[in-house]
Amino acid sequence: MTGLVIVAHAGLAAELINAAEMIVGKIEASAYVEIKPDDSVDKIRTTLTSAIESVGCENIIIMTDMFGGTPSNMSLSFLKENRIEVLTGVNLPMIIRFASDRNKFGVSELAAQIRDTGREGVTVAGDYLKK
């Protein structure tokens, strides 16, 4: 099984997990890290390390709220080829896809599938009205 860690500013990570679990049920082997404005680099690294260890999986997908932000930058140091992958720009469809496909693919392919789902989950509703 592939584990999940969501890392985001403020309370976003916890609420994304809560929302996803309303739809798909309990997401086993998952954790979240909330980055606060006054958190030191050492505190973030320690908290992120603990979250990764807590999921208890060899393979892990880390999802962060945006590329270039502290959650993303700190998570990148945990990248391990074919073991730990980082996806940025997390949204609810990505977490749902993770929950449904976490046992179907290796980390790299799973990350690509989740990325594609995240992109597809962003739409301009008015475009549908024009059709």
Coordinates of C-alpha atoms in Angstrom, one line a residue:
M1 CA 0.0 0.0 0.0
T2 CA 1.1 3.6 -0.7
G3 CA 0.8 6.0 2.2
L4 CA -0.3 9.6 1.9
V5 CA 1.0 12.8 3.6
I6 CA -0.7 16.1 2.9
V7 CA 1.4 19.2 3.8
A8 CA -0.2 22.7 3.5
H9 CA -0.5 26.1 5.1
A10 CA -2.7 26.6 8.1
G11 CA -5.6 24.1 8.5
L12 CA -6.0 23.2 4.8
A13 CA -4.3 19.8 5.0
A14 CA -6.6 18.5 7.8
E15 CA -9.7 19.8 6.1
L16 CA -8.8 18.2 2.7
I17 CA -8.4 14.8 4.5
N18 CA -11.7 15.4 6.3
A19 CA -13.5 16.3 3.1
A20 CA -12.1 13.3 1.2
E21 CA -13.1 10.9 4.0
M22 CA -16.6 12.2 3.9
I23 CA -16.7 10.9 0.3
V24 CA -14.5 7.7 0.3
G25 CA -14.4 6.8 4.0
K26 CA -11.4 6.5 6.3
I27 CA -8.1 6.9 4.4
E28 CA -5.7 4.4 6.1
A29 CA -2.0 5.2 6.3
S30 CA -2.5 8.9 5.9
A31 CA -1.2 11.9 7.8
Y32 CA -1.2 15.7 7.4
V33 CA 1.2 18.5 8.4
E34 CA 0.0 22.0 8.9
I35 CA 2.5 24.8 8.4
K36 CA 2.1 27.8 10.6
P37 CA 3.7 31.3 10.1
D38 CA 6.0 31.0 13.1
D39 CA 7.2 27.4 12.5
S40 CA 10.9 27.0 12.3
V41 CA 12.6 25.0 9.5
D42 CA 13.7 22.5 12.1
K43 CA 10.2 22.1 13.5
I44 CA 8.7 21.6 10.1
R45 CA 11.3 19.0 9.1
T46 CA 10.7 17.1 12.4
T47 CA 6.9 17.2 12.0
L48 CA 7.2 16.1 8.4
T49 CA 9.6 13.3 9.3
S50 CA 7.2 12.1 12.0
A51 CA 4.2 12.2 9.6
I52 CA 6.1 10.2 7.0
E53 CA 7.1 7.6 9.6
S54 CA 3.5 7.5 11.1
V55 CA 1.9 6.3 7.8
G56 CA 4.0 3.1 8.1
C57 CA 4.5 2.6 4.4
E58 CA 7.6 2.1 2.3
N59 CA 6.0 4.0 -0.6
I60 CA 4.5 7.5 0.0
I61 CA 2.9 10.2 -1.9
I62 CA 3.3 13.7 -0.4
M63 CA 0.8 16.3 -1.6
T64 CA 1.3 20.0 -1.0
D65 CA -0.8 23.0 -1.5
M66 CA 1.4 24.9 -4.0
F67 CA 4.7 24.7 -5.7
G68 CA 7.3 27.0 -4.3
G69 CA 5.7 27.4 -0.9
T70 CA 7.2 26.2 2.3
P71 CA 5.2 23.0 2.4
S72 CA 6.5 22.1 -1.1
N73 CA 10.0 23.2 -0.5
M74 CA 10.3 21.2 2.7
S75 CA 8.7 18.1 1.2
L76 CA 11.1 18.1 -1.8
S77 CA 13.9 17.1 0.5
F78 CA 12.1 13.7 1.2
L79 CA 11.9 12.7 -2.5
K80 CA 13.2 9.2 -3.1
E81 CA 13.0 7.7 -6.6
N82 CA 10.2 5.1 -6.9
R83 CA 9.5 5.4 -3.2
I84 CA 8.5 8.9 -2.2
E85 CA 7.0 11.4 -4.7
V86 CA 5.8 15.0 -4.2
L87 CA 2.8 16.4 -5.9
T88 CA 1.9 20.1 -5.7
G89 CA -1.4 21.9 -6.1
V90 CA -3.4 19.3 -4.1
N91 CA -7.2 19.3 -4.6
L92 CA -10.0 17.1 -3.5
P93 CA -10.2 15.0 -6.7
M94 CA -6.5 14.2 -6.3
I95 CA -7.0 12.7 -2.8
I96 CA -10.1 10.8 -4.0
R97 CA -8.1 9.3 -6.9
F98 CA -5.3 8.4 -4.5
A99 CA -7.7 6.6 -2.2
S100 CA -9.1 4.6 -5.1
D101 CA -5.9 3.7 -6.9
R102 CA -3.2 3.6 -4.2
N103 CA -2.9 -0.2 -4.5
K104 CA -3.0 -0.4 -8.3
F105 CA 0.2 1.4 -9.3
G106 CA 3.8 2.0 -8.3
V107 CA 4.6 5.5 -6.8
S108 CA 5.7 7.1 -10.1
E109 CA 2.7 5.9 -12.1
L110 CA 0.3 6.7 -9.3
A111 CA 1.7 10.2 -9.0
A112 CA 1.2 10.7 -12.7
Q113 CA -2.4 9.5 -12.5
I114 CA -3.2 11.7 -9.6
R115 CA -1.6 14.7 -11.3
D116 CA -3.8 14.2 -14.4
T117 CA -6.9 13.8 -12.2
G118 CA -6.0 17.1 -10.4
R119 CA -5.7 18.9 -13.7
E120 CA -9.0 17.5 -14.9
G121 CA -10.7 18.6 -11.7
V122 CA -10.1 22.2 -12.5
T123 CA -12.8 23.5 -14.9
V124 CA -14.4 26.7 -15.9
A125 CA -18.1 25.9 -15.5
G126 CA -19.1 28.6 -18.0
D127 CA -17.4 26.6 -20.7
Y128 CA -20.0 23.8 -20.3
L129 CA -22.8 26.3 -20.8
K130 CA -21.4 27.4 -24.2
K131 CA -21.6 23.8 -25.6

